Protein backbone atom coordinates (compact mmCIF):
# COMPACT_ATOMS: atom_id res chain seq x y z
CA UNK A 1 0.00 0.00 0.00
CA UNK A 2 1.37 3.43 -0.87
CA UNK A 3 0.64 6.65 1.01
CA UNK A 4 -0.04 10.08 -0.48
CA UNK A 5 3.66 10.88 0.06
CA UNK A 6 4.66 7.88 -2.05
CA UNK A 7 6.02 5.99 0.96
CA UNK A 8 5.27 2.32 1.46
CA UNK A 9 2.97 1.68 4.39
CA UNK A 10 4.19 -1.53 5.94
CA UNK A 11 2.23 -3.58 8.46
CA UNK A 12 3.70 -5.35 11.45
CA UNK A 13 4.03 -9.13 11.22
CA UNK A 14 1.18 -10.98 12.94
CA UNK A 15 1.53 -11.31 16.70
CA UNK A 16 4.55 -9.05 16.94
CA UNK A 17 5.06 -8.30 20.63
CA UNK A 18 5.72 -4.60 21.09
CA UNK A 19 6.62 -2.78 24.30
CA UNK A 20 6.44 0.99 24.79
CA UNK A 21 8.42 2.29 27.77
CA UNK A 22 8.05 5.87 28.93
CA UNK A 23 11.21 7.04 30.64
CA UNK A 24 10.41 9.95 32.94
CA UNK A 25 11.04 10.65 36.59
CA UNK A 26 7.92 12.82 36.83
CA UNK A 27 5.64 10.29 35.08
CA UNK A 28 7.06 7.44 37.17
CA UNK A 29 6.26 9.41 40.35
CA UNK A 30 2.75 10.23 39.09
CA UNK A 31 3.48 13.98 39.00
CA UNK A 32 2.95 14.30 35.25
CA UNK A 33 0.59 12.63 32.81
CA UNK A 34 2.29 10.52 30.15
CA UNK A 35 1.22 11.86 26.76
CA UNK A 36 4.06 10.49 24.61
CA UNK A 37 3.58 6.82 25.43
CA UNK A 38 -0.12 6.73 24.50
CA UNK A 39 0.57 8.67 21.27
CA UNK A 40 3.24 6.13 20.31
CA UNK A 41 0.94 3.19 21.16
CA UNK A 42 -1.79 4.69 18.97
CA UNK A 43 0.59 4.96 16.01
CA UNK A 44 1.89 1.42 16.45
CA UNK A 45 -1.61 -0.04 16.71
CA UNK A 46 -2.68 1.87 13.59
CA UNK A 47 0.25 0.19 11.82
CA UNK A 48 -0.97 -3.25 12.84
CA UNK A 49 0.87 -3.92 16.11
CA UNK A 50 -1.67 -5.99 17.99
CA UNK A 51 0.14 -6.85 21.22
CA UNK A 52 1.42 -3.59 22.74
CA UNK A 53 2.47 -3.58 26.39
CA UNK A 54 3.39 -0.37 28.20
CA UNK A 55 5.41 0.69 31.21
CA UNK A 56 6.87 3.73 32.89
CA UNK A 57 10.33 3.94 34.42
CA UNK A 58 12.35 6.64 36.15
CA UNK A 59 15.51 7.99 34.52
CA UNK A 60 17.80 5.35 36.06
CA UNK A 61 20.24 3.71 33.66
CA UNK A 62 20.31 0.32 35.43
CA UNK A 63 16.51 0.11 35.68
CA UNK A 64 16.11 1.00 32.01
CA UNK A 65 18.74 -1.52 30.90
CA UNK A 66 17.15 -4.22 33.08
CA UNK A 67 13.70 -3.54 31.61
CA UNK A 68 15.07 -3.67 28.06
CA UNK A 69 16.79 -6.99 28.78
CA UNK A 70 13.69 -8.41 30.49
CA UNK A 71 11.35 -7.54 27.61
CA UNK A 72 13.85 -8.80 25.01
CA UNK A 73 14.24 -12.09 26.89
CA UNK A 74 10.44 -12.39 27.10
CA UNK A 75 10.19 -12.28 23.31
CA UNK A 76 9.36 -8.67 22.45
CA UNK A 77 10.09 -8.02 18.79
CA UNK A 78 10.17 -4.25 19.23
CA UNK A 79 10.80 -2.05 22.25
CA UNK A 80 10.14 1.66 21.79
CA UNK A 81 11.24 4.07 24.49
CA UNK A 82 10.11 7.65 24.79
CA UNK A 83 12.04 10.10 26.93
CA UNK A 84 15.49 10.41 28.42
CA UNK A 85 17.26 11.23 25.14
CA UNK A 86 18.17 14.87 25.76
CA UNK A 87 21.11 16.61 27.39
CA UNK A 88 19.93 16.83 30.99
CA UNK A 89 22.07 14.95 33.50
CA UNK A 90 19.28 12.41 34.13
CA UNK A 91 18.68 11.71 30.42
CA UNK A 92 20.28 8.26 30.27
CA UNK A 93 18.11 6.23 27.90
CA UNK A 94 20.77 6.10 25.14
CA UNK A 95 23.37 4.86 27.62
CA UNK A 96 21.03 2.10 28.83
CA UNK A 97 20.21 1.15 25.24
CA UNK A 98 23.91 0.91 24.34
CA UNK A 99 24.44 -1.37 27.36
CA UNK A 100 21.82 -3.77 25.98
CA UNK A 101 22.31 -3.57 22.21
CA UNK A 102 25.10 -5.40 20.43
CA UNK A 103 24.46 -3.78 17.05
CA UNK A 104 23.41 -0.16 16.56
CA UNK A 105 21.25 0.95 13.65
CA UNK A 106 22.56 4.45 13.05
CA UNK A 107 20.40 4.94 9.97
CA UNK A 108 17.17 4.84 11.97
CA UNK A 109 18.39 7.43 14.47
CA UNK A 110 19.76 9.62 11.65
CA UNK A 111 16.42 9.46 9.83
CA UNK A 112 14.51 10.43 12.96
CA UNK A 113 16.76 13.42 13.63
CA UNK A 114 16.59 14.52 10.00
CA UNK A 115 12.79 14.51 10.09
CA UNK A 116 12.83 16.29 13.43
CA UNK A 117 14.96 19.06 11.93
CA UNK A 118 12.14 19.81 9.52
CA UNK A 119 10.07 20.81 12.56
CA UNK A 120 12.57 22.24 15.07
CA UNK A 121 16.28 23.08 15.15
CA UNK A 122 16.38 21.45 18.60
CA UNK A 123 16.20 17.99 17.00
CA UNK A 124 19.99 17.96 16.73
CA UNK A 125 20.13 17.75 20.52
CA UNK A 126 18.40 14.36 20.58
CA UNK A 127 20.81 11.58 21.52
CA UNK A 128 18.41 8.71 20.85
CA UNK A 129 19.87 5.51 19.47
CA UNK A 130 18.43 2.38 17.88
CA UNK A 131 19.82 -1.12 17.96
CA UNK A 132 19.35 -4.86 18.30
CA UNK A 133 19.42 -6.28 21.81
CA UNK A 134 22.19 -8.80 22.45
CA UNK A 135 21.21 -12.47 22.57
CA UNK A 136 17.86 -11.69 20.94
CA UNK A 137 16.36 -10.31 17.77
CA UNK A 138 14.63 -7.44 19.58
CA UNK A 139 14.77 -4.03 17.95
CA UNK A 140 15.08 -1.11 20.39
CA UNK A 141 14.15 2.41 19.23
CA UNK A 142 14.66 5.51 21.41
CA UNK A 143 12.26 8.40 20.82
CA UNK A 144 12.28 11.89 22.36
CA UNK A 145 10.04 12.50 25.36
CA UNK A 146 7.93 15.31 23.98
CA UNK A 147 4.71 14.09 22.35
CA UNK A 148 5.45 16.00 19.13
CA UNK A 149 9.03 14.73 19.00
CA UNK A 150 8.00 11.15 19.71
CA UNK A 151 5.29 11.18 17.02
CA UNK A 152 7.52 12.87 14.44
CA UNK A 153 10.44 10.53 15.12
CA UNK A 154 8.37 7.36 15.06
CA UNK A 155 6.58 8.53 11.93
CA UNK A 156 9.94 8.94 10.20
CA UNK A 157 10.84 5.25 10.61
CA UNK A 158 7.53 3.47 11.15
CA UNK A 159 7.32 2.32 7.53
CA UNK A 160 10.60 0.36 7.72
CA UNK A 161 10.16 -1.20 11.16
CA UNK A 162 8.05 -4.18 10.00
CA UNK A 163 10.68 -5.03 7.38
CA UNK A 164 13.45 -4.72 9.98
CA UNK A 165 11.54 -7.08 12.27
CA UNK A 166 11.11 -9.57 9.43
CA UNK A 167 14.86 -9.51 8.77
CA UNK A 168 15.70 -9.93 12.45
CA UNK A 169 13.31 -12.91 12.63
CA UNK A 170 15.10 -14.55 9.69
CA UNK A 171 12.39 -13.81 7.14
CA UNK A 172 14.76 -12.62 4.43
CA UNK A 173 12.83 -13.56 1.27
CA UNK A 174 11.83 -10.43 -0.59
PDB file of C-alpha atoms in Angstrom:
ATOM      1  CA  UNK A   1       0.000   0.000   0.000  1.00  0.00           C
ATOM      2  CA  UNK A   2       1.370   3.432  -0.872  1.00  0.00           C
ATOM      3  CA  UNK A   3       0.637   6.649   1.012  1.00  0.00           C
ATOM      4  CA  UNK A   4      -0.038  10.081  -0.477  1.00  0.00           C
ATOM      5  CA  UNK A   5       3.659  10.877   0.057  1.00  0.00           C
ATOM      6  CA  UNK A   6       4.664   7.879  -2.051  1.00  0.00           C
ATOM      7  CA  UNK A   7       6.018   5.986   0.957  1.00  0.00           C
ATOM      8  CA  UNK A   8       5.266   2.320   1.456  1.00  0.00           C
ATOM      9  CA  UNK A   9       2.971   1.684   4.394  1.00  0.00           C
ATOM     10  CA  UNK A  10       4.190  -1.534   5.943  1.00  0.00           C
ATOM     11  CA  UNK A  11       2.229  -3.579   8.463  1.00  0.00           C
ATOM     12  CA  UNK A  12       3.702  -5.355  11.455  1.00  0.00           C
ATOM     13  CA  UNK A  13       4.033  -9.129  11.219  1.00  0.00           C
ATOM     14  CA  UNK A  14       1.177 -10.982  12.936  1.00  0.00           C
ATOM     15  CA  UNK A  15       1.526 -11.313  16.698  1.00  0.00           C
ATOM     16  CA  UNK A  16       4.554  -9.049  16.938  1.00  0.00           C
ATOM     17  CA  UNK A  17       5.064  -8.300  20.627  1.00  0.00           C
ATOM     18  CA  UNK A  18       5.723  -4.598  21.087  1.00  0.00           C
ATOM     19  CA  UNK A  19       6.620  -2.779  24.296  1.00  0.00           C
ATOM     20  CA  UNK A  20       6.442   0.992  24.788  1.00  0.00           C
ATOM     21  CA  UNK A  21       8.419   2.291  27.771  1.00  0.00           C
ATOM     22  CA  UNK A  22       8.046   5.873  28.930  1.00  0.00           C
ATOM     23  CA  UNK A  23      11.212   7.042  30.640  1.00  0.00           C
ATOM     24  CA  UNK A  24      10.410   9.946  32.936  1.00  0.00           C
ATOM     25  CA  UNK A  25      11.037  10.646  36.594  1.00  0.00           C
ATOM     26  CA  UNK A  26       7.918  12.815  36.834  1.00  0.00           C
ATOM     27  CA  UNK A  27       5.645  10.292  35.080  1.00  0.00           C
ATOM     28  CA  UNK A  28       7.058   7.441  37.171  1.00  0.00           C
ATOM     29  CA  UNK A  29       6.260   9.411  40.353  1.00  0.00           C
ATOM     30  CA  UNK A  30       2.750  10.233  39.093  1.00  0.00           C
ATOM     31  CA  UNK A  31       3.484  13.977  39.000  1.00  0.00           C
ATOM     32  CA  UNK A  32       2.946  14.302  35.248  1.00  0.00           C
ATOM     33  CA  UNK A  33       0.587  12.627  32.806  1.00  0.00           C
ATOM     34  CA  UNK A  34       2.291  10.522  30.147  1.00  0.00           C
ATOM     35  CA  UNK A  35       1.225  11.855  26.759  1.00  0.00           C
ATOM     36  CA  UNK A  36       4.059  10.492  24.611  1.00  0.00           C
ATOM     37  CA  UNK A  37       3.580   6.815  25.430  1.00  0.00           C
ATOM     38  CA  UNK A  38      -0.116   6.733  24.504  1.00  0.00           C
ATOM     39  CA  UNK A  39       0.568   8.666  21.273  1.00  0.00           C
ATOM     40  CA  UNK A  40       3.237   6.126  20.314  1.00  0.00           C
ATOM     41  CA  UNK A  41       0.943   3.193  21.162  1.00  0.00           C
ATOM     42  CA  UNK A  42      -1.785   4.686  18.971  1.00  0.00           C
ATOM     43  CA  UNK A  43       0.594   4.961  16.007  1.00  0.00           C
ATOM     44  CA  UNK A  44       1.887   1.422  16.452  1.00  0.00           C
ATOM     45  CA  UNK A  45      -1.611  -0.040  16.710  1.00  0.00           C
ATOM     46  CA  UNK A  46      -2.682   1.871  13.594  1.00  0.00           C
ATOM     47  CA  UNK A  47       0.253   0.185  11.817  1.00  0.00           C
ATOM     48  CA  UNK A  48      -0.973  -3.253  12.841  1.00  0.00           C
ATOM     49  CA  UNK A  49       0.868  -3.919  16.105  1.00  0.00           C
ATOM     50  CA  UNK A  50      -1.668  -5.991  17.992  1.00  0.00           C
ATOM     51  CA  UNK A  51       0.136  -6.847  21.221  1.00  0.00           C
ATOM     52  CA  UNK A  52       1.418  -3.585  22.736  1.00  0.00           C
ATOM     53  CA  UNK A  53       2.465  -3.577  26.389  1.00  0.00           C
ATOM     54  CA  UNK A  54       3.387  -0.374  28.201  1.00  0.00           C
ATOM     55  CA  UNK A  55       5.410   0.685  31.207  1.00  0.00           C
ATOM     56  CA  UNK A  56       6.866   3.729  32.894  1.00  0.00           C
ATOM     57  CA  UNK A  57      10.326   3.941  34.418  1.00  0.00           C
ATOM     58  CA  UNK A  58      12.355   6.641  36.151  1.00  0.00           C
ATOM     59  CA  UNK A  59      15.512   7.990  34.519  1.00  0.00           C
ATOM     60  CA  UNK A  60      17.805   5.346  36.060  1.00  0.00           C
ATOM     61  CA  UNK A  61      20.241   3.714  33.662  1.00  0.00           C
ATOM     62  CA  UNK A  62      20.312   0.320  35.427  1.00  0.00           C
ATOM     63  CA  UNK A  63      16.506   0.114  35.683  1.00  0.00           C
ATOM     64  CA  UNK A  64      16.111   1.004  32.013  1.00  0.00           C
ATOM     65  CA  UNK A  65      18.737  -1.520  30.903  1.00  0.00           C
ATOM     66  CA  UNK A  66      17.155  -4.219  33.085  1.00  0.00           C
ATOM     67  CA  UNK A  67      13.700  -3.545  31.608  1.00  0.00           C
ATOM     68  CA  UNK A  68      15.069  -3.667  28.061  1.00  0.00           C
ATOM     69  CA  UNK A  69      16.792  -6.990  28.782  1.00  0.00           C
ATOM     70  CA  UNK A  70      13.694  -8.405  30.489  1.00  0.00           C
ATOM     71  CA  UNK A  71      11.354  -7.540  27.612  1.00  0.00           C
ATOM     72  CA  UNK A  72      13.848  -8.796  25.008  1.00  0.00           C
ATOM     73  CA  UNK A  73      14.237 -12.089  26.888  1.00  0.00           C
ATOM     74  CA  UNK A  74      10.444 -12.389  27.101  1.00  0.00           C
ATOM     75  CA  UNK A  75      10.192 -12.276  23.306  1.00  0.00           C
ATOM     76  CA  UNK A  76       9.358  -8.672  22.453  1.00  0.00           C
ATOM     77  CA  UNK A  77      10.089  -8.023  18.789  1.00  0.00           C
ATOM     78  CA  UNK A  78      10.172  -4.248  19.228  1.00  0.00           C
ATOM     79  CA  UNK A  79      10.798  -2.052  22.248  1.00  0.00           C
ATOM     80  CA  UNK A  80      10.137   1.659  21.785  1.00  0.00           C
ATOM     81  CA  UNK A  81      11.244   4.066  24.486  1.00  0.00           C
ATOM     82  CA  UNK A  82      10.108   7.649  24.787  1.00  0.00           C
ATOM     83  CA  UNK A  83      12.039  10.096  26.932  1.00  0.00           C
ATOM     84  CA  UNK A  84      15.485  10.414  28.419  1.00  0.00           C
ATOM     85  CA  UNK A  85      17.263  11.225  25.139  1.00  0.00           C
ATOM     86  CA  UNK A  86      18.169  14.866  25.756  1.00  0.00           C
ATOM     87  CA  UNK A  87      21.113  16.612  27.388  1.00  0.00           C
ATOM     88  CA  UNK A  88      19.930  16.831  30.991  1.00  0.00           C
ATOM     89  CA  UNK A  89      22.071  14.952  33.497  1.00  0.00           C
ATOM     90  CA  UNK A  90      19.276  12.406  34.132  1.00  0.00           C
ATOM     91  CA  UNK A  91      18.684  11.715  30.415  1.00  0.00           C
ATOM     92  CA  UNK A  92      20.282   8.259  30.267  1.00  0.00           C
ATOM     93  CA  UNK A  93      18.106   6.226  27.901  1.00  0.00           C
ATOM     94  CA  UNK A  94      20.774   6.096  25.139  1.00  0.00           C
ATOM     95  CA  UNK A  95      23.368   4.856  27.618  1.00  0.00           C
ATOM     96  CA  UNK A  96      21.033   2.100  28.826  1.00  0.00           C
ATOM     97  CA  UNK A  97      20.213   1.146  25.242  1.00  0.00           C
ATOM     98  CA  UNK A  98      23.907   0.906  24.341  1.00  0.00           C
ATOM     99  CA  UNK A  99      24.442  -1.368  27.365  1.00  0.00           C
ATOM    100  CA  UNK A 100      21.821  -3.771  25.979  1.00  0.00           C
ATOM    101  CA  UNK A 101      22.313  -3.568  22.209  1.00  0.00           C
ATOM    102  CA  UNK A 102      25.103  -5.399  20.427  1.00  0.00           C
ATOM    103  CA  UNK A 103      24.456  -3.777  17.049  1.00  0.00           C
ATOM    104  CA  UNK A 104      23.411  -0.162  16.562  1.00  0.00           C
ATOM    105  CA  UNK A 105      21.252   0.954  13.650  1.00  0.00           C
ATOM    106  CA  UNK A 106      22.559   4.454  13.053  1.00  0.00           C
ATOM    107  CA  UNK A 107      20.401   4.936   9.967  1.00  0.00           C
ATOM    108  CA  UNK A 108      17.175   4.842  11.969  1.00  0.00           C
ATOM    109  CA  UNK A 109      18.394   7.435  14.474  1.00  0.00           C
ATOM    110  CA  UNK A 110      19.757   9.615  11.654  1.00  0.00           C
ATOM    111  CA  UNK A 111      16.420   9.457   9.832  1.00  0.00           C
ATOM    112  CA  UNK A 112      14.507  10.433  12.959  1.00  0.00           C
ATOM    113  CA  UNK A 113      16.762  13.425  13.634  1.00  0.00           C
ATOM    114  CA  UNK A 114      16.594  14.519   9.996  1.00  0.00           C
ATOM    115  CA  UNK A 115      12.792  14.506  10.090  1.00  0.00           C
ATOM    116  CA  UNK A 116      12.831  16.294  13.432  1.00  0.00           C
ATOM    117  CA  UNK A 117      14.957  19.062  11.931  1.00  0.00           C
ATOM    118  CA  UNK A 118      12.139  19.810   9.518  1.00  0.00           C
ATOM    119  CA  UNK A 119      10.071  20.814  12.565  1.00  0.00           C
ATOM    120  CA  UNK A 120      12.569  22.235  15.069  1.00  0.00           C
ATOM    121  CA  UNK A 121      16.281  23.079  15.146  1.00  0.00           C
ATOM    122  CA  UNK A 122      16.385  21.450  18.598  1.00  0.00           C
ATOM    123  CA  UNK A 123      16.202  17.987  17.000  1.00  0.00           C
ATOM    124  CA  UNK A 124      19.991  17.961  16.725  1.00  0.00           C
ATOM    125  CA  UNK A 125      20.127  17.751  20.521  1.00  0.00           C
ATOM    126  CA  UNK A 126      18.404  14.361  20.577  1.00  0.00           C
ATOM    127  CA  UNK A 127      20.808  11.578  21.520  1.00  0.00           C
ATOM    128  CA  UNK A 128      18.408   8.708  20.854  1.00  0.00           C
ATOM    129  CA  UNK A 129      19.872   5.508  19.465  1.00  0.00           C
ATOM    130  CA  UNK A 130      18.428   2.380  17.877  1.00  0.00           C
ATOM    131  CA  UNK A 131      19.820  -1.117  17.964  1.00  0.00           C
ATOM    132  CA  UNK A 132      19.347  -4.860  18.304  1.00  0.00           C
ATOM    133  CA  UNK A 133      19.422  -6.278  21.808  1.00  0.00           C
ATOM    134  CA  UNK A 134      22.188  -8.796  22.453  1.00  0.00           C
ATOM    135  CA  UNK A 135      21.214 -12.473  22.567  1.00  0.00           C
ATOM    136  CA  UNK A 136      17.862 -11.687  20.936  1.00  0.00           C
ATOM    137  CA  UNK A 137      16.360 -10.311  17.775  1.00  0.00           C
ATOM    138  CA  UNK A 138      14.626  -7.442  19.582  1.00  0.00           C
ATOM    139  CA  UNK A 139      14.772  -4.031  17.947  1.00  0.00           C
ATOM    140  CA  UNK A 140      15.084  -1.110  20.391  1.00  0.00           C
ATOM    141  CA  UNK A 141      14.151   2.408  19.231  1.00  0.00           C
ATOM    142  CA  UNK A 142      14.664   5.510  21.405  1.00  0.00           C
ATOM    143  CA  UNK A 143      12.256   8.404  20.822  1.00  0.00           C
ATOM    144  CA  UNK A 144      12.279  11.885  22.362  1.00  0.00           C
ATOM    145  CA  UNK A 145      10.044  12.500  25.363  1.00  0.00           C
ATOM    146  CA  UNK A 146       7.928  15.309  23.979  1.00  0.00           C
ATOM    147  CA  UNK A 147       4.708  14.095  22.353  1.00  0.00           C
ATOM    148  CA  UNK A 148       5.446  16.002  19.130  1.00  0.00           C
ATOM    149  CA  UNK A 149       9.030  14.733  19.003  1.00  0.00           C
ATOM    150  CA  UNK A 150       7.995  11.154  19.705  1.00  0.00           C
ATOM    151  CA  UNK A 151       5.291  11.175  17.021  1.00  0.00           C
ATOM    152  CA  UNK A 152       7.521  12.865  14.442  1.00  0.00           C
ATOM    153  CA  UNK A 153      10.438  10.533  15.117  1.00  0.00           C
ATOM    154  CA  UNK A 154       8.368   7.359  15.057  1.00  0.00           C
ATOM    155  CA  UNK A 155       6.579   8.530  11.927  1.00  0.00           C
ATOM    156  CA  UNK A 156       9.936   8.938  10.204  1.00  0.00           C
ATOM    157  CA  UNK A 157      10.840   5.254  10.608  1.00  0.00           C
ATOM    158  CA  UNK A 158       7.529   3.467  11.147  1.00  0.00           C
ATOM    159  CA  UNK A 159       7.321   2.317   7.527  1.00  0.00           C
ATOM    160  CA  UNK A 160      10.596   0.365   7.719  1.00  0.00           C
ATOM    161  CA  UNK A 161      10.162  -1.199  11.165  1.00  0.00           C
ATOM    162  CA  UNK A 162       8.054  -4.184  10.002  1.00  0.00           C
ATOM    163  CA  UNK A 163      10.682  -5.033   7.375  1.00  0.00           C
ATOM    164  CA  UNK A 164      13.450  -4.722   9.978  1.00  0.00           C
ATOM    165  CA  UNK A 165      11.535  -7.082  12.274  1.00  0.00           C
ATOM    166  CA  UNK A 166      11.114  -9.573   9.425  1.00  0.00           C
ATOM    167  CA  UNK A 167      14.859  -9.510   8.768  1.00  0.00           C
ATOM    168  CA  UNK A 168      15.702  -9.932  12.451  1.00  0.00           C
ATOM    169  CA  UNK A 169      13.315 -12.911  12.627  1.00  0.00           C
ATOM    170  CA  UNK A 170      15.101 -14.550   9.688  1.00  0.00           C
ATOM    171  CA  UNK A 171      12.385 -13.814   7.145  1.00  0.00           C
ATOM    172  CA  UNK A 172      14.758 -12.620   4.432  1.00  0.00           C
ATOM    173  CA  UNK A 173      12.829 -13.559   1.270  1.00  0.00           C
ATOM    174  CA  UNK A 174      11.831 -10.426  -0.587  1.00  0.00           C
TER     175      UNK A 174
END
